[in-house]
Backbone as numpy.savetxt, mean C-alpha at the origin, in Angstrom:
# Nx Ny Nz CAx CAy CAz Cx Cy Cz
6.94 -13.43 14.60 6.68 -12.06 14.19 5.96 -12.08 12.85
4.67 -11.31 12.71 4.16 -11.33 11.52 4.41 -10.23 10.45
4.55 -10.73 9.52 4.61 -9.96 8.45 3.97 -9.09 7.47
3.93 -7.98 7.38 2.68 -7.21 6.99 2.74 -6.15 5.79
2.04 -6.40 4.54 2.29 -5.35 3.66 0.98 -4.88 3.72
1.96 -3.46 3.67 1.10 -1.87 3.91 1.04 -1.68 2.66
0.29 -1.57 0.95 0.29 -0.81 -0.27 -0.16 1.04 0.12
0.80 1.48 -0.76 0.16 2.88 -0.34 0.57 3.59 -1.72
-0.38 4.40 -1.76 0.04 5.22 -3.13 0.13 6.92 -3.04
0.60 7.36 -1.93 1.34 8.26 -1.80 0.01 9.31 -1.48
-1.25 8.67 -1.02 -2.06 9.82 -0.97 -2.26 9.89 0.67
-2.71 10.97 1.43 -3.27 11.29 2.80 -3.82 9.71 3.10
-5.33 9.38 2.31 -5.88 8.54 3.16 -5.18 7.50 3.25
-4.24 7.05 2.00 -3.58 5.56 2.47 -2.63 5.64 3.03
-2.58 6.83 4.69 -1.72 6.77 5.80 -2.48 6.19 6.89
-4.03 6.36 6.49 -5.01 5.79 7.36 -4.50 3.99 7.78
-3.47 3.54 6.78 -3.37 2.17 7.15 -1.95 2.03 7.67
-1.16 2.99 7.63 -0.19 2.83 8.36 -0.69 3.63 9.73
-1.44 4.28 10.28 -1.60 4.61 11.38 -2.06 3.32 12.19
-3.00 2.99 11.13 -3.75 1.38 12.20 -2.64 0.50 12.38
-1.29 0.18 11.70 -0.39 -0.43 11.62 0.01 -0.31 12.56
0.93 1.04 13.29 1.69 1.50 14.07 0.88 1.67 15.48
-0.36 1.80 15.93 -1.60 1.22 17.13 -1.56 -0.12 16.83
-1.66 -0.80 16.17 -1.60 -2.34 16.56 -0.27 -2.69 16.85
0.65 -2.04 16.73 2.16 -2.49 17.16 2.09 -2.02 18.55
1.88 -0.83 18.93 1.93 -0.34 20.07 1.27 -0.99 20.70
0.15 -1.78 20.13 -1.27 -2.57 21.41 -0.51 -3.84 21.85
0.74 -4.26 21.17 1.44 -5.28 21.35 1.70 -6.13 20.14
1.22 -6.32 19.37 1.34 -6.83 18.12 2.76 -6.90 17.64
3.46 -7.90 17.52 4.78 -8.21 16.65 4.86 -8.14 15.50
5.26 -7.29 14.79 5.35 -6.93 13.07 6.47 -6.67 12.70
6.51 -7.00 11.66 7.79 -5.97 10.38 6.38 -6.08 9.37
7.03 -5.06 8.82 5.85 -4.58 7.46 6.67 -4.55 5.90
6.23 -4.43 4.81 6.37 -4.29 4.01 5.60 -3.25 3.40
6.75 -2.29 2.85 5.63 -0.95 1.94 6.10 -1.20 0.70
4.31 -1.30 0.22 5.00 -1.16 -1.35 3.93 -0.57 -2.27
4.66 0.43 -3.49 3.79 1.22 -3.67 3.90 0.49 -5.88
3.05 0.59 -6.27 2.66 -0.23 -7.77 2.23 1.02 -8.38
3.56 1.14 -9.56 3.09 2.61 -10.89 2.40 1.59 -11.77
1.81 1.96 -12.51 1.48 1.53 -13.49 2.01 0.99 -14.71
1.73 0.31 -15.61 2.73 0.04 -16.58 3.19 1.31 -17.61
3.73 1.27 -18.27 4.54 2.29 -18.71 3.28 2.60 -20.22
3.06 3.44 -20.74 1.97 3.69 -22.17 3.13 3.50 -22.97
2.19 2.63 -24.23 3.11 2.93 -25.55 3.93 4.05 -26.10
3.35 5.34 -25.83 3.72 6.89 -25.71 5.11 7.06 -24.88
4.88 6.63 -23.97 6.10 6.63 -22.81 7.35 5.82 -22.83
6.94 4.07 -23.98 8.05 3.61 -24.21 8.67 4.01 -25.28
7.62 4.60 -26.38 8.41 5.59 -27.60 9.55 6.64 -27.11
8.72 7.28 -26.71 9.63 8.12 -26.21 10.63 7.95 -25.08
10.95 6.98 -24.15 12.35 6.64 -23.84 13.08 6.30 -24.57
12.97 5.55 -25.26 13.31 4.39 -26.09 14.41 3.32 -25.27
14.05 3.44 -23.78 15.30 2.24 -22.74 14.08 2.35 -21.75
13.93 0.69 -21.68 13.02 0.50 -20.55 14.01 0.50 -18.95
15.08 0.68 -19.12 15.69 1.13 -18.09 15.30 2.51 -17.31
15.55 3.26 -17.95 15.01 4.91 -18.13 13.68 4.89 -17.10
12.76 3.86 -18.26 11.49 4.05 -17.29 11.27 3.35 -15.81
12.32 2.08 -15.48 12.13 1.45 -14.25 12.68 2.69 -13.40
13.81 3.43 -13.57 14.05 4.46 -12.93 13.69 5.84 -12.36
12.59 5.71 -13.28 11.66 6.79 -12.91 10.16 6.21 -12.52
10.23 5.08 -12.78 8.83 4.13 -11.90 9.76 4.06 -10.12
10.57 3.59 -10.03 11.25 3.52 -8.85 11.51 4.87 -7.36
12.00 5.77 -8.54 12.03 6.91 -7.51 10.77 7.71 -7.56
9.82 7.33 -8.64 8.18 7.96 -7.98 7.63 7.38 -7.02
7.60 5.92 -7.05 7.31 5.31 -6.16 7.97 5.10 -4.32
9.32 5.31 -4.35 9.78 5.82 -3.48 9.31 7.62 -2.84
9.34 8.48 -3.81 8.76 9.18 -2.96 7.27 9.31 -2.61
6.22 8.45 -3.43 5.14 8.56 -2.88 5.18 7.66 -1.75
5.51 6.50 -1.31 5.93 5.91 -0.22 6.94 6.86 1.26
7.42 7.84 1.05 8.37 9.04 1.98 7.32 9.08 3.40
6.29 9.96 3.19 5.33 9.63 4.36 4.96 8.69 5.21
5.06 7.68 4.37 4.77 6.07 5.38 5.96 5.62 5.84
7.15 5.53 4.64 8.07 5.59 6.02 8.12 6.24 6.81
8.21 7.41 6.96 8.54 8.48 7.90 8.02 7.61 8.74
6.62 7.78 9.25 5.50 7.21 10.23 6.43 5.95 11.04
6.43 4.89 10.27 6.97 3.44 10.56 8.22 3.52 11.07
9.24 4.56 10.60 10.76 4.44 11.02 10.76 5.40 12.37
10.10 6.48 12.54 9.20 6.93 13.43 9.27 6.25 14.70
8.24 5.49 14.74 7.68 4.47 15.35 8.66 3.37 15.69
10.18 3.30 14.77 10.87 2.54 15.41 10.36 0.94 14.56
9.53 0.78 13.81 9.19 -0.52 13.31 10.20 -1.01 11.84
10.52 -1.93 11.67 11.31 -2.98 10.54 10.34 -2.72 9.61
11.09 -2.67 8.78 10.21 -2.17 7.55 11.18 -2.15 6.22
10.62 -3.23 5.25 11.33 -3.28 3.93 10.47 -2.42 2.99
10.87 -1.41 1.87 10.26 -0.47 0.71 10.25 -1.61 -0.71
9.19 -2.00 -1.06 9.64 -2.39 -2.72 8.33 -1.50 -3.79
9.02 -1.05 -4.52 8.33 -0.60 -5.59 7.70 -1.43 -7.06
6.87 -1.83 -7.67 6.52 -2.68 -8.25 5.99 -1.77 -9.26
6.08 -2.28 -10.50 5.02 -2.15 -11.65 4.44 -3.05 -12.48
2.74 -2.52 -12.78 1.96 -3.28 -13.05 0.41 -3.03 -12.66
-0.47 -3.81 -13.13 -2.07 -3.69 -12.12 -1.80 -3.91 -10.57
-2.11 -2.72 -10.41 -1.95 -2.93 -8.40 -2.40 -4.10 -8.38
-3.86 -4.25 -8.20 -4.68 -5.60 -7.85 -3.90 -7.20 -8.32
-3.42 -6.97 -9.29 -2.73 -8.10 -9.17 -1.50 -8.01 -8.93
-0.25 -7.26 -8.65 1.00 -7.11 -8.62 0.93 -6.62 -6.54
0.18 -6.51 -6.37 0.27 -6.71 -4.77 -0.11 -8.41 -4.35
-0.68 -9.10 -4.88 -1.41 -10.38 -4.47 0.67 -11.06 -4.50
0.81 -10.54 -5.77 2.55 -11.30 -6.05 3.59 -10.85 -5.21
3.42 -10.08 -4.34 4.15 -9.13 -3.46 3.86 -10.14 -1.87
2.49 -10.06 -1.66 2.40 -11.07 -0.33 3.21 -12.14 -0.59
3.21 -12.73 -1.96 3.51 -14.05 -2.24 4.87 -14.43 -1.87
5.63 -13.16 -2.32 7.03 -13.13 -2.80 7.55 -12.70 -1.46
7.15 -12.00 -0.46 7.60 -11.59 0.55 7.09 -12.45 1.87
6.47 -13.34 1.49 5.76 -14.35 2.75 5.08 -13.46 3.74
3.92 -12.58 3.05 3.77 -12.21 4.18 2.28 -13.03 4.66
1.97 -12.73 5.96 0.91 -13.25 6.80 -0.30 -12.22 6.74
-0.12 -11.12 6.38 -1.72 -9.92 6.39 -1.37 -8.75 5.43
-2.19 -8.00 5.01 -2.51 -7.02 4.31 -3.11 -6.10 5.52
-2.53 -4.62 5.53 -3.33 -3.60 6.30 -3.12 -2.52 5.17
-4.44 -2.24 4.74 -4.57 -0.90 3.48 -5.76 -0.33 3.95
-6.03 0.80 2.97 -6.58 1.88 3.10 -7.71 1.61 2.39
-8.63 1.78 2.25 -10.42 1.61 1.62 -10.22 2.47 0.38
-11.54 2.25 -0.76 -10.84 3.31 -1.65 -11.70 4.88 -0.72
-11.36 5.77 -1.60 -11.41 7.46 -0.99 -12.83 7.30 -1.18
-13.61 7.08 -2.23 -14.91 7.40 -2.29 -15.49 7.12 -1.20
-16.78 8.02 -0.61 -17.29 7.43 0.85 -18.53 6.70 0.31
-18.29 5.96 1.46 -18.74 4.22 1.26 -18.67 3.21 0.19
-17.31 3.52 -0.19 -17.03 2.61 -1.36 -15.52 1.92 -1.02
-15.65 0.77 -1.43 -14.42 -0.42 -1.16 -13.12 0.25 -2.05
-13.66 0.48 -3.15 -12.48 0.91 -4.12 -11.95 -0.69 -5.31
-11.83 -0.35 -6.32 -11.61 -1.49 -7.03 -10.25 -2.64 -6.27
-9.17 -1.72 -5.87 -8.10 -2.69 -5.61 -8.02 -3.25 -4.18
-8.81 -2.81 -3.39 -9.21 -2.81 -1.89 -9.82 -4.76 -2.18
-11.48 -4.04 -2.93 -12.05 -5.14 -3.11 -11.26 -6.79 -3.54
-10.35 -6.10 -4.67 -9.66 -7.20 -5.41 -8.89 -7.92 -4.23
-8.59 -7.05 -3.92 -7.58 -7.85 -2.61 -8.42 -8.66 -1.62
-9.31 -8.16 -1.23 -10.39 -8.93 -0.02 -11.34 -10.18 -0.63
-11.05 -10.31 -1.77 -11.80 -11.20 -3.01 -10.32 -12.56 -2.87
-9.09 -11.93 -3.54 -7.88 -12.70 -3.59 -7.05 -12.70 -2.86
-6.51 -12.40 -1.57 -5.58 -12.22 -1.50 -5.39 -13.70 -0.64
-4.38 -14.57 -0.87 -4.18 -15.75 0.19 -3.60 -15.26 1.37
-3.96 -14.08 2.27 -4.03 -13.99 3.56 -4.83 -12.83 4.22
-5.09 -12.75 5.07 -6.22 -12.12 5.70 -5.62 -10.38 5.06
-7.12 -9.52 5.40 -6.84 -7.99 4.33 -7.85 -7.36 5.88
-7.16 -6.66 6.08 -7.83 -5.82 6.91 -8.04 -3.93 5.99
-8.76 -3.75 5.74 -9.30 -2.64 5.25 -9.82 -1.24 6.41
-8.85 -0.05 6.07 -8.94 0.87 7.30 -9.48 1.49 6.46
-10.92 2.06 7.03 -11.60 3.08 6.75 -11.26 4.46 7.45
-11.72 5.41 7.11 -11.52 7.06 7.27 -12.57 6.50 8.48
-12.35 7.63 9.40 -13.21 7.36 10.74 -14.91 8.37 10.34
-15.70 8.04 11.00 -17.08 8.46 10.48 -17.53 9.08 12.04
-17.66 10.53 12.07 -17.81 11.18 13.23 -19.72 10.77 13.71
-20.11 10.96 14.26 -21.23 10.49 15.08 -22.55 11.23 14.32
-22.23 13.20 14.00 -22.43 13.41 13.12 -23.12 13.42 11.68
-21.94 12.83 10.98 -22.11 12.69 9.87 -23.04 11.32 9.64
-23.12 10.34 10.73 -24.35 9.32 10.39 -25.40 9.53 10.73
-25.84 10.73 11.57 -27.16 11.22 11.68 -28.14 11.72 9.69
-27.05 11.51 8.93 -27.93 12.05 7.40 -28.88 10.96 6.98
């Protein structure tokens, strides 16, 4: 069974990669997945004013849990195994440590939003990641490539 982290940051399009997730399970594909969603590091401003970096993992944790709510939904849904970890740090590099740490075998994410653009952490990942990155694009109606 392969192992698969989904990154998502709580927006519409990066459900685009848990949908491709949950069709490749259904096409037959053996998975458990991993969701995991990366806040940022905390601003000097933000550790002043806690003054307990506890404080702030706790509120990095349950943001990140609920921007992750949707993708579970989908996945538990669907009936698929699925572990949540929340991380902080540079996405681009704090997801590469996440495959690492979780053994997983693939990356399925979302492209960045701009149209026709990779997105900085997309790229980073398809540049580094030590296992294959499948990148789900927004679908492009027949349409819209006639411009």
């Amino acid at each position: 069974m392969l192992n698969i982290l989904i990154p998502v940051d709580g927006s519409s399009h990066a459900l685009l990669a848990v949908h491709h997730a949950v069709r490749l399970v259904h096409a037959g594909l053996k998975a458990r997945f991993v969701l995991a969603n990366v806040q940022e590091t905390a601003t000097l401003y933000e550790l002043v004013v806690a003054h307990d970096p506890e404080v702030l993992e706790r509120v990095n944790e349950s943001a990140g849990l609920d921007l992750m709510r949707p993708a579970m939904a989908l996945l538990e849904a669907a009936g698929l195994q699925v572990v949540q970890e929340v991380a902080t740090g540079d996405p681009a590099h704090t997801l590469i440590d996440i495959v690492e740490r979780h053994g997983c075998d693939a990356v399925i994410m979302a492209a960045g939003s701009g149209e026709g653009e990779l997105g900085s952490v997309p790229q980073h990942m398809v540049d580094h990641s030590p296992v294959p990155v499948t990148v789900v694009r927004e679908p492009v109606s027949l349409s819209d490539s006639d411009d």
